[in-house]
XYZ file of C-alpha atoms in Angstrom:
759
model
C 94.408 70.969 107.769
C 92.955 72.599 104.684
C 93.427 70.271 101.609
C 94.128 71.701 98.074
C 91.418 70.372 95.736
C 92.653 72.137 92.683
C 95.420 74.309 91.446
C 95.661 76.519 88.262
C 98.631 78.559 87.090
C 97.093 81.935 85.850
C 100.407 83.353 84.639
C 104.061 83.053 85.348
C 103.814 84.325 88.883
C 100.188 83.844 89.889
C 98.335 80.730 90.907
C 94.791 79.885 91.910
C 94.124 77.374 94.616
C 90.850 75.807 95.375
C 90.827 74.716 99.091
C 88.528 72.555 101.299
C 87.280 74.905 104.004
C 83.511 74.224 104.550
C 83.063 76.542 107.578
C 84.670 79.404 105.754
C 82.792 78.727 102.599
C 79.402 78.664 104.487
C 80.128 81.960 106.469
C 81.925 84.033 103.709
C 80.493 87.094 102.028
C 81.882 89.207 99.348
C 84.608 91.495 100.460
C 85.889 89.329 103.268
C 89.418 87.820 103.517
C 91.280 84.959 105.084
C 94.656 84.582 106.714
C 96.630 81.783 105.223
C 99.622 80.066 106.927
C 101.289 77.578 104.648
C 103.416 75.816 107.235
C 104.870 76.212 110.881
C 107.717 78.489 109.675
C 105.845 80.665 107.197
C 104.279 84.042 107.452
C 100.595 84.707 108.019
C 99.379 86.171 104.688
C 96.126 88.035 104.301
C 94.415 86.998 101.018
C 91.070 87.904 99.513
C 88.752 85.132 98.619
C 88.360 84.943 94.795
C 85.420 82.449 94.607
C 83.280 80.286 96.825
C 81.565 76.992 96.234
C 78.984 76.675 99.075
C 77.814 73.284 97.989
C 81.323 71.760 97.710
C 82.563 73.666 100.864
C 85.551 75.211 99.101
C 87.157 78.564 98.620
C 89.452 79.926 96.066
C 92.392 82.153 96.730
C 94.912 83.726 94.265
C 98.504 83.870 95.238
C 101.133 86.071 93.398
C 104.729 85.092 94.076
C 106.410 88.059 95.841
C 108.592 86.482 98.457
C 109.677 83.452 100.211
C 106.188 82.725 101.959
C 104.295 83.075 98.685
C 106.910 81.022 96.878
C 106.307 78.214 99.400
C 102.583 78.461 98.738
C 103.061 78.453 94.977
C 104.790 75.017 94.922
C 101.978 73.179 96.892
C 100.065 70.763 94.745
C 96.490 69.169 94.822
C 96.186 66.741 97.800
C 98.574 68.641 99.864
C 97.320 70.857 102.693
C 97.800 74.331 104.126
C 98.469 74.271 107.792
C 96.034 77.165 108.577
C 93.317 79.112 106.983
C 91.474 81.501 109.316
C 88.342 83.319 108.256
C 86.189 84.827 107.001
C 87.565 88.051 108.403
C 86.721 91.575 107.993
C 83.384 93.215 107.142
C 81.588 92.182 104.052
C 81.120 94.760 101.251
C 78.074 96.838 101.484
C 76.079 96.084 98.345
C 72.943 97.749 97.128
C 71.594 99.006 93.821
C 73.613 102.221 93.397
C 72.717 102.526 89.849
C 75.942 102.659 87.623
C 78.806 101.029 89.422
C 82.447 100.407 88.517
C 84.873 97.799 89.830
C 88.444 98.797 89.324
C 90.994 96.121 89.819
C 94.799 95.894 89.477
C 96.918 92.806 89.252
C 95.669 90.098 91.778
C 93.029 92.657 92.861
C 91.162 91.630 89.889
C 90.641 88.076 91.361
C 89.992 89.540 94.806
C 87.267 91.779 93.479
C 85.477 89.303 91.368
C 82.859 88.287 94.046
C 82.267 92.031 94.860
C 81.605 92.825 91.117
C 79.360 89.802 90.918
C 77.362 91.012 94.080
C 76.914 94.367 92.598
C 75.555 92.892 89.390
C 73.202 90.590 91.372
C 71.888 93.737 93.161
C 70.841 95.249 89.968
C 73.616 97.591 89.249
C 74.911 98.269 85.698
C 78.593 97.108 86.265
C 81.574 98.359 84.539
C 84.690 96.408 85.300
C 87.988 98.093 84.643
C 91.116 95.878 85.174
C 94.759 96.838 84.707
C 97.993 94.986 84.214
C 101.698 95.804 83.426
C 101.553 93.619 80.355
C 99.379 91.120 78.446
C 100.994 88.041 79.830
C 99.942 88.991 83.377
C 96.127 89.201 82.668
C 94.011 87.113 84.929
C 90.250 86.761 85.494
C 89.266 88.416 82.230
C 86.780 85.795 81.222
C 85.134 85.439 84.651
C 84.716 89.214 85.034
C 83.394 89.490 81.489
C 80.557 86.973 82.420
C 79.157 89.107 85.312
C 79.947 92.578 84.046
C 77.817 94.770 81.537
C 81.047 96.207 80.227
C 84.634 94.981 80.722
C 87.631 97.221 79.813
C 91.182 95.778 80.095
C 94.180 98.202 80.208
C 97.964 97.446 79.987
C 100.701 99.761 81.128
C 102.802 98.947 77.965
C 99.806 98.848 75.452
C 100.313 95.282 74.648
C 96.611 94.420 75.075
C 93.374 96.400 75.357
C 93.620 100.070 76.191
C 97.167 101.438 76.684
C 97.850 103.257 79.904
C 96.592 103.026 83.542
C 93.217 102.036 84.871
C 92.597 105.596 86.068
C 92.928 106.866 82.487
C 90.084 104.468 81.558
C 88.066 105.410 84.690
C 88.278 109.065 83.836
C 87.024 108.309 80.395
C 83.991 106.300 81.803
C 83.222 109.119 84.347
C 83.176 111.688 81.462
C 81.153 109.442 79.025
C 78.491 107.890 81.120
C 79.119 108.981 84.641
C 79.146 106.584 87.705
C 77.223 106.443 91.099
C 79.679 104.089 92.819
C 83.338 102.907 92.453
C 85.105 100.246 94.466
C 88.927 99.738 93.918
C 90.810 96.602 94.809
C 94.537 96.325 94.158
C 97.941 97.896 94.799
C 97.891 100.909 97.182
C 99.184 103.375 94.750
C 96.421 102.285 92.244
C 93.778 102.689 94.807
C 95.076 106.253 95.755
C 95.061 107.149 92.241
C 91.464 105.980 91.820
C 90.530 108.075 94.832
C 92.090 111.060 93.250
C 90.435 110.618 89.957
C 86.904 110.191 91.298
C 87.160 112.985 93.952
C 86.353 115.839 91.438
C 83.255 114.010 90.307
C 81.919 113.499 93.883
C 81.332 109.763 93.293
C 81.161 107.472 96.219
C 84.499 105.611 96.202
C 85.535 102.559 98.351
C 88.977 101.118 98.630
C 89.791 97.646 99.961
C 92.848 97.875 102.141
C 95.029 94.861 102.914
C 98.152 96.180 104.723
C 100.402 93.767 106.577
C 98.273 91.849 109.012
C 99.430 89.216 111.558
C 96.364 87.958 113.171
C 93.356 89.411 111.269
C 91.159 89.766 114.506
C 92.201 93.279 115.576
C 94.527 91.891 118.235
C 97.728 93.449 117.269
C 96.955 96.784 115.488
C 99.597 96.169 112.748
C 96.972 97.101 110.157
C 95.891 100.435 111.561
C 95.311 103.168 109.085
C 94.067 106.797 109.287
C 90.601 107.273 107.734
C 88.964 110.671 108.108
C 91.540 111.536 110.798
C 90.673 108.456 112.904
C 92.802 105.378 113.377
C 91.037 102.298 112.188
C 91.918 98.697 111.979
C 91.625 97.379 108.546
C 91.176 93.814 109.590
C 88.150 94.423 111.778
C 86.688 97.870 110.846
C 87.379 97.202 107.126
C 88.948 96.081 104.915
C 86.797 98.498 102.874
C 86.873 102.218 103.647
C 85.819 105.524 101.981
C 88.778 106.111 99.680
C 88.493 109.785 99.842
C 88.994 109.646 103.641
C 92.059 107.189 103.637
C 95.590 108.495 104.308
C 97.254 106.478 101.344
C 100.580 108.143 101.963
C 100.740 106.744 105.530
C 99.463 103.432 104.434
C 102.058 103.071 101.623
C 104.740 103.812 104.066
C 103.509 101.231 106.491
C 103.447 98.642 103.829
C 107.219 99.234 103.241
C 108.084 98.551 106.869
C 109.273 95.025 106.410
C 110.155 95.012 102.649
C 113.968 95.241 103.174
C 114.322 93.244 106.367
C 117.171 90.826 106.681
C 116.927 88.266 109.400
C 119.861 87.821 111.819
C 120.075 84.802 114.116
C 120.446 85.548 117.813
C 123.654 83.953 119.107
C 122.404 81.091 121.192
C 124.320 78.670 123.275
C 123.256 75.215 123.929
C 120.323 74.801 126.263
C 120.952 72.586 129.201
C 117.982 70.775 130.496
C 117.577 71.144 134.246
C 115.023 68.450 134.449
C 117.546 65.749 134.014
C 119.683 66.910 136.923
C 116.490 67.021 139.032
C 115.606 63.451 138.209
C 119.116 62.324 138.802
C 119.121 63.807 142.280
C 115.707 62.521 143.477
C 117.222 59.610 145.421
C 120.335 61.298 146.525
C 119.464 64.497 148.398
C 118.622 64.461 152.061
C 117.834 67.547 154.046
C 116.609 67.258 157.668
C 115.407 70.424 159.123
C 113.582 70.850 162.450
C 110.753 73.369 162.821
C 113.015 75.557 165.106
C 115.503 76.042 162.416
C 113.140 77.210 159.674
C 113.364 80.962 160.489
C 117.124 80.794 160.138
C 117.299 79.050 156.739
C 118.553 81.421 153.904
C 116.146 82.106 151.115
C 117.312 80.013 147.987
C 117.718 82.408 145.108
C 116.625 81.315 141.680
C 119.472 80.344 139.396
C 119.537 82.518 136.325
C 121.484 82.919 133.090
C 123.922 85.737 133.508
C 122.625 88.999 131.765
C 125.593 89.206 129.419
C 124.708 85.638 128.178
C 120.927 85.812 128.027
C 120.590 88.950 126.081
C 122.039 86.959 123.162
C 119.513 84.149 123.254
C 115.697 83.470 123.784
C 116.309 80.586 126.223
C 114.506 80.750 129.544
C 116.311 83.148 132.047
C 115.291 81.345 135.258
C 116.836 77.995 135.281
C 114.791 76.446 138.051
C 115.641 75.084 141.541
C 117.708 72.039 141.952
C 116.274 69.354 144.186
C 118.477 70.480 147.054
C 117.326 74.105 146.651
C 113.656 73.069 146.471
C 113.819 70.959 149.623
C 115.678 73.812 151.525
C 113.327 76.511 150.439
C 110.364 74.297 151.333
C 111.908 73.810 154.778
C 111.562 77.425 155.508
C 107.719 77.386 155.424
C 106.310 77.890 159.100
C 103.210 75.922 158.195
C 100.994 78.671 159.684
C 97.657 77.427 160.843
C 95.766 80.476 159.501
C 97.614 80.033 156.093
C 97.472 83.645 154.933
C 99.289 82.767 151.774
C 96.416 80.473 150.771
C 93.860 83.152 151.436
C 95.786 85.534 149.151
C 95.995 82.998 146.258
C 93.230 83.870 143.554
C 92.511 80.188 143.212
C 93.007 79.248 146.892
C 95.809 76.619 146.430
C 96.517 74.748 149.686
C 100.086 76.195 149.791
C 101.209 74.960 153.215
C 100.169 71.356 152.503
C 101.821 71.069 149.010
C 105.061 72.556 150.538
C 105.006 70.139 153.373
C 104.599 67.341 151.012
C 107.433 68.566 148.831
C 109.775 68.932 151.837
C 109.089 65.335 152.583
C 109.879 64.321 148.911
C 106.340 63.142 148.253
C 106.434 64.870 144.928
C 103.441 63.048 143.383
C 101.139 63.887 146.283
C 102.505 67.525 146.344
C 101.640 67.817 142.580
C 98.101 66.262 143.157
C 97.504 68.821 145.884
C 98.320 71.827 143.599
C 96.171 70.237 140.830
C 93.088 70.241 143.041
C 93.014 74.044 142.527
C 95.412 74.990 139.730
C 95.618 72.861 136.543
C 98.798 74.520 135.344
C 101.499 74.754 137.983
C 104.442 74.823 135.584
C 102.914 78.004 133.855
C 101.696 79.716 137.097
C 104.980 79.047 138.897
C 106.700 81.113 136.233
C 104.357 83.997 135.360
C 102.016 84.696 138.333
C 102.738 87.838 140.356
C 103.327 85.914 143.574
C 105.148 88.946 145.235
C 101.727 90.642 145.086
C 99.537 87.677 146.084
C 100.620 84.564 148.151
C 104.119 85.757 148.813
C 103.046 89.152 149.953
C 101.023 87.461 152.681
C 103.747 85.186 153.886
C 104.626 85.703 157.571
C 108.356 85.386 156.814
C 108.206 88.282 154.424
C 107.436 90.652 157.293
C 111.046 90.562 158.427
C 112.918 89.038 155.537
C 112.405 87.073 152.353
C 109.132 85.241 151.999
C 109.113 81.631 151.095
C 109.608 81.284 147.295
C 106.190 79.853 146.750
C 106.194 80.409 142.898
C 109.555 78.800 142.578
C 108.321 75.802 144.409
C 105.188 75.526 142.384
C 107.318 75.759 139.264
C 109.691 72.924 140.555
C 106.683 70.698 141.055
C 105.201 71.625 137.628
C 108.580 70.733 135.963
C 108.695 67.468 137.997
C 105.246 66.616 136.685
C 106.376 67.204 133.115
C 109.279 64.736 133.536
C 107.118 62.248 135.665
C 103.628 62.553 134.254
C 103.022 58.776 133.919
C 104.168 58.133 137.604
C 102.611 61.247 138.979
C 99.224 60.870 137.350
C 98.416 57.232 136.756
C 95.878 56.797 134.011
C 92.364 56.930 135.546
C 89.346 55.602 133.951
C 87.451 58.202 131.954
C 84.518 59.889 133.722
C 81.090 58.618 132.813
C 79.841 60.662 129.926
C 77.020 63.066 130.632
C 76.003 63.310 126.959
C 76.285 67.098 127.108
C 78.465 69.164 124.696
C 80.202 72.461 125.669
C 81.947 74.915 123.345
C 84.794 76.938 124.728
C 85.696 80.004 122.746
C 89.351 80.939 123.177
C 92.392 78.773 124.344
C 93.866 81.143 126.807
C 94.172 80.572 130.485
C 90.395 80.764 131.273
C 89.338 78.714 128.245
C 91.938 75.891 129.070
C 90.847 75.805 132.663
C 87.198 75.609 131.890
C 87.808 72.966 129.272
C 89.801 70.725 131.554
C 87.454 70.875 134.392
C 84.411 70.232 132.447
C 86.169 67.242 130.602
C 86.869 65.713 134.082
C 83.167 66.095 134.951
C 82.356 63.987 131.988
C 81.225 66.611 129.409
C 82.174 66.622 125.812
C 84.358 69.775 125.291
C 85.573 71.489 122.098
C 87.836 74.568 122.166
C 87.529 77.045 119.146
C 90.679 79.134 118.729
C 90.881 82.056 116.264
C 94.720 81.707 115.789
C 96.540 78.844 114.369
C 97.988 77.703 117.681
C 96.224 77.192 121.058
C 97.473 78.901 124.192
C 96.262 82.518 123.933
C 98.415 85.187 125.511
C 100.645 82.464 126.878
C 101.799 81.690 123.274
C 101.530 85.141 121.495
C 102.129 87.471 124.295
C 104.720 86.023 126.852
C 108.224 85.554 125.466
C 109.950 82.224 125.294
C 112.600 83.340 127.757
C 109.852 83.797 130.379
C 107.472 81.016 129.533
C 108.867 78.298 127.139
C 106.269 77.316 124.601
C 106.975 73.628 125.268
C 105.429 74.019 128.643
C 102.209 75.477 127.312
C 102.217 72.621 124.635
C 102.607 69.996 127.536
C 99.552 71.447 129.379
C 97.466 71.567 126.272
C 98.552 67.989 125.481
C 97.191 66.948 128.889
C 93.850 68.428 128.084
C 93.701 66.656 124.758
C 94.478 63.393 126.513
C 91.321 64.014 128.559
C 89.388 64.141 125.420
C 89.181 67.776 124.791
C 89.001 68.641 121.081
C 90.796 71.788 119.905
C 89.781 73.460 116.677
C 92.170 76.252 115.510
C 91.426 78.928 112.855
C 87.872 79.363 113.857
C 86.712 83.006 114.598
C 83.483 82.848 116.545
C 81.275 85.599 115.167
C 82.741 85.253 111.722
C 83.582 81.576 110.914
C 80.683 80.359 113.170
C 78.208 82.167 115.361
C 76.820 81.339 118.816
C 73.481 80.530 117.250
C 75.210 77.995 114.956
C 77.132 76.398 117.878
C 73.948 75.951 119.789
C 71.288 75.447 117.225
C 73.180 73.656 114.334
C 76.058 71.864 116.169
C 73.973 71.244 119.227
C 76.219 72.590 121.969
C 74.421 72.739 125.262
C 76.432 75.564 126.691
C 79.133 78.011 125.542
C 82.064 79.656 127.462
C 83.516 82.906 126.092
C 87.161 83.438 126.976
C 88.098 85.875 124.257
C 91.056 87.506 125.958
C 92.188 91.226 126.004
C 91.481 92.024 122.259
C 92.955 94.959 120.512
C 95.736 97.263 121.770
C 95.266 100.809 123.104
C 97.082 103.551 121.240
C 97.890 106.975 122.558
C 96.243 109.119 119.919
C 99.250 111.413 119.610
C 100.416 113.335 116.349
C 102.652 111.076 114.351
C 101.545 107.864 115.923
C 101.010 106.081 112.593
C 104.605 106.754 111.352
C 106.480 103.695 110.029
C 108.313 102.168 112.912
C 105.599 102.583 115.491
C 103.672 99.546 116.524
C 101.770 98.055 119.393
C 103.447 95.671 121.749
C 100.703 93.229 120.774
C 101.998 93.273 117.155
C 105.655 93.282 118.149
C 105.203 90.321 120.575
C 103.024 88.324 118.258
C 105.635 88.471 115.602
C 108.378 87.481 118.062
C 106.543 84.795 120.077
C 103.807 83.278 117.904
C 105.537 83.761 114.455
C 109.062 83.375 115.880
C 110.337 86.198 113.841
C 113.624 86.131 115.797
C 114.717 82.898 114.194
C 116.287 82.644 110.695
C 114.304 79.624 109.804
C 110.950 81.400 110.163
C 109.707 83.859 107.542
C 107.784 86.486 109.398
C 109.657 89.823 109.178
C 110.248 92.080 112.186
C 111.697 95.539 112.429
C 114.906 95.673 114.345
C 115.457 99.118 115.599
C 118.790 100.687 116.716
C 117.265 103.081 119.311
C 113.986 101.633 120.545
C 111.508 103.388 122.831
C 109.063 101.282 124.789
C 106.003 103.155 126.266
C 104.454 101.624 129.423
C 105.286 100.019 132.768
C 103.579 96.792 132.914
C 104.798 93.241 132.126
C 104.059 93.684 128.429
C 106.290 96.727 128.302
C 109.080 94.591 130.056
C 108.632 91.800 127.568
C 108.810 94.100 124.532
C 111.858 95.848 125.977
C 113.709 92.660 126.624
C 112.788 91.217 123.230
C 114.206 94.426 121.600
C 117.425 93.953 123.436
C 117.687 90.380 122.236
C 117.009 91.570 118.610
C 120.057 93.612 118.701
C 119.001 97.135 119.579
C 121.894 99.430 120.636
C 119.673 101.107 123.272
C 116.318 100.412 124.579
C 114.554 103.155 126.434
C 111.515 102.419 128.648
C 109.273 105.567 129.077
C 106.864 105.438 131.998
C 104.787 108.473 132.993
C 104.882 107.425 136.873
C 107.654 106.514 139.180
C 109.110 103.037 139.793
C 106.851 102.588 142.876
C 103.815 102.791 140.722
C 104.940 100.289 137.983
C 102.578 97.390 137.619
C 105.156 95.044 136.260
C 106.485 92.210 138.413
C 109.484 93.141 140.516
C 111.482 90.319 138.948
C 110.707 91.446 135.414
C 111.772 95.060 136.232
C 115.065 93.773 137.736
C 115.767 91.551 134.783
C 115.130 94.270 132.396
C 117.531 96.601 134.218
C 120.232 93.958 134.424
C 119.874 93.401 130.556
C 120.524 97.053 129.874
C 117.027 98.669 129.524
C 117.161 102.433 130.223
C 114.290 103.414 132.468
C 112.914 107.002 132.026
C 110.546 107.523 134.905
C 108.025 110.502 135.126
C 108.220 110.921 131.371
C 105.434 110.780 128.737
C 105.386 111.275 124.953
C 103.502 114.143 123.484
C 104.241 113.688 119.670
C 106.170 111.499 117.346
C 108.469 113.188 114.741
C 109.533 111.942 111.253
C 108.636 111.931 107.583
C 107.641 108.400 106.702
C 109.708 106.695 109.506
C 109.720 107.776 113.038
C 112.994 109.778 113.873
C 112.403 111.268 117.163
C 109.945 111.446 120.153
C 108.980 114.623 121.873
C 108.413 113.930 125.614
C 107.466 115.894 128.678
C 108.463 115.444 132.307
C 105.735 114.502 134.699
C 105.184 114.912 138.509
C 102.850 112.857 140.754
C 99.712 114.491 142.000
C 96.869 113.138 144.188
C 95.920 109.424 144.104
C 93.366 108.225 141.573
C 90.693 105.454 141.904
C 93.400 102.754 141.742
C 95.277 104.212 144.674
C 98.271 105.279 142.487
C 99.175 109.005 142.339
C 98.043 110.639 139.038
C 100.867 111.943 136.874
C 100.749 115.739 135.825
C 102.828 117.252 133.139
C 105.322 119.917 134.106
C 104.981 122.871 131.881
C 108.027 123.919 129.929
C 109.839 120.567 130.476
C 109.527 119.326 126.961
C 112.470 117.557 125.355
C 113.236 115.265 122.321
C 114.840 111.934 122.208
C 116.085 110.350 118.980
C 114.389 106.976 118.297
C 114.001 104.852 115.151
C 111.351 102.410 116.691
C 108.557 102.890 119.114
C 106.533 100.120 120.885
C 103.456 101.165 122.592
C 102.487 98.983 125.609
C 99.820 100.860 127.570
C 97.079 98.252 127.628
C 94.368 96.589 125.690
C 90.781 96.982 125.040
C 88.145 94.330 124.887
C 88.202 92.306 121.594
C 86.445 94.193 118.778
C 84.966 90.849 117.893
C 83.254 90.650 121.356
C 79.842 91.986 120.188
C 79.694 89.440 117.307
C 80.941 86.684 119.521
C 78.576 87.355 122.370
C 75.707 86.187 120.267
C 73.245 88.656 121.681
C 74.463 88.651 125.278
C 74.449 92.115 126.691
C 77.597 94.267 126.896
C 78.478 97.112 129.105
C 79.418 100.631 127.978
C 83.142 99.522 127.629
C 82.237 96.529 125.340
C 82.684 93.968 128.086
C 80.410 91.038 128.364
C 78.110 91.417 131.370
C 78.036 88.339 133.664
C 76.657 87.293 137.082
C 79.554 87.787 139.399
C 78.806 84.496 141.145
C 78.313 82.122 138.105
C 79.689 84.189 135.255
C 76.572 83.507 133.271
C 75.781 86.062 130.631
C 72.325 87.379 129.795
C 71.912 84.707 127.156
C 70.897 81.335 128.659
C 73.550 78.740 128.344
C 76.355 81.258 127.596
C 78.980 82.049 130.134
C 82.168 84.249 129.932
C 85.298 85.007 131.909
C 88.705 86.593 131.784
C 89.648 89.820 130.095
C 86.390 90.120 128.169
C 84.361 90.532 131.365
C 86.948 92.945 132.889
C 88.763 90.596 135.171
C 92.283 91.415 136.305
C 94.687 90.827 133.505
C 96.696 88.023 134.926
C 96.943 84.324 133.992
C 95.814 83.203 137.427
C 92.841 85.474 137.497
C 91.686 84.075 134.102
C 92.210 80.599 135.553
C 90.001 81.498 138.558
C 87.263 82.620 136.254
C 87.617 79.354 134.294
C 87.226 77.234 137.389
C 84.203 79.304 138.600
C 82.442 79.074 135.175
C 83.237 75.365 134.903
C 81.256 74.716 138.178
C 78.447 77.018 137.054
C 78.177 75.354 133.599
C 78.104 71.958 135.178
C 75.256 73.071 137.518
C 73.490 74.667 134.527
C 73.733 71.344 132.416
C 72.226 69.361 135.212
C 69.098 71.495 134.982
C 68.574 70.732 131.390
C 66.006 68.046 130.431
C 67.391 64.575 129.675
C 68.427 63.757 126.248
């Protein structure tokens, strides 16, 4: 928690908060910002840092009351705490002795630019500060800016104080009188656009600080993308400062209006019936006696599901879980093959025949223990792993009929563990401490796995997570109706009970560096599990129109920030006719969320055929049942609209020769272009490595794609003591593959720590 040390009311609607945040204070440089999250239900708000006290370990932020979330911030008092403050984020201001420099601030931008103006002065510049407000009663930071400026000019729109008129009127006068070598503008987008227009005829270098709507601040979602010099840039990572003469301010202003008039409508949800209670009630009642000769004749047990017409009106889990009777019956289908092809096909080599045999004998605690030998998170993997392409694809029964429902059985045991943890996992004495400390960067599947394994080996483990909640993609990417967040929280709780410490709101490479972790905080080893990073866009004309977003942004708003609920503040666009571009699980998740948010039609556009879709078969089926309209062999070529997207021009495709991945390459069919009406587009075509990877890697080598280079056997990077796994090294983008990397890295880290000299 981040305690409020002091609070000042600067005017009727503006407050200054001084907050305890020693890591951020130490790492902050002028021009960087933080993400503030007041409480569980509030929005994540990007705010510039108005001042820093390095000695006291505090930062100051200025909040102007504009909506519900800022209103909630404004009523907090000294002694109370903010739930999350993440940073410092963004690139620092480039400061040098330009000569004659001007800081132009508007409204709360005057506070945000204070440290920038001070840094310019400290670098030897002659600094003119020009600040503007609507009226005298709204003026802030006048005295502070006066102390560090060679000249301060205040302007008010209504002429009630200082010079009457706009800051650009004053700026033009200064340019004519004395000339300027450098201008930086911080304030409302229309003001910064006007500053750029004012300085352009003079050829003066001009920088604008852009703060559009940002959800995460790490480049993960792409919500803050803006066109600069014809190229799409992410303000939170590439900026927030850019050449003002290259910024498309019209596009940026339109994007900032995207959520301004949103009204939240609650999804109609029925009461959720907990299936675990019925499982527990039946534990002592069911009896299924099945001989080996009968196994091949037992019918596959289908997973109970919410009916489509019911589930599209709620975010409750679709799959309801096997009853005890179903689980025993399905387990009885297993042939107990001696060669165990299912185990060989499992990325983490779970002893599948043994756990199924134990389940069939109702030895649930032993069955769970057998899974936990190789997979720490059965309730998660049982829900989201692509078993139909892994263990179940290798099942002998599947050659002539339905394979054993291995994933459903794993889920059953994971849920049983949640309901019976104390009995299933009696408290064991803690392992003998090795005295070694390991930092794990990222709390996704690979990070959680490596942390748990190392803790069980006796090492002291701390997880550093950039977001305000641990869980990685399992929390921000996968919807509640596929993976309830309570399950992720349970698994994280088990790690914490092992002694794993979790520090949220810490961006490695920004808040702390690898050098600081190892040299100042004395961690003996570091594991980097940064995740997939930033979304891939298509680079098509009109892609930055309002109403077009990445699936990362859309799903983060829905899942992490719970924008589908009335009692949460984060806004979300609810389109009437929504197009989703892509064919993977992320595209299915986005499509199904859009249905639940009330879209009249959701069209999934995929450039290949159904056979090439990488999404799970179950997810495709669920999406179709829920009304998603699939448009195969179709690809967008441009987006059409003024400020908002209104239509999408597409072209029909045909499949050519297979590519390196074995899938046939799609080729456009000349003359087949057509237009479909849409008012929202969600792009789900993949993700790149985190843009923070070069900073987080701490000098470890990267490949040409920005991925961290590792030894394939140990996952050690080129920097001693630093290991990496998961998406950031190019592993398969599945939860189970990330867990496999975590397990492999944990063993290698333990081996490495044993080679170090005794402390």
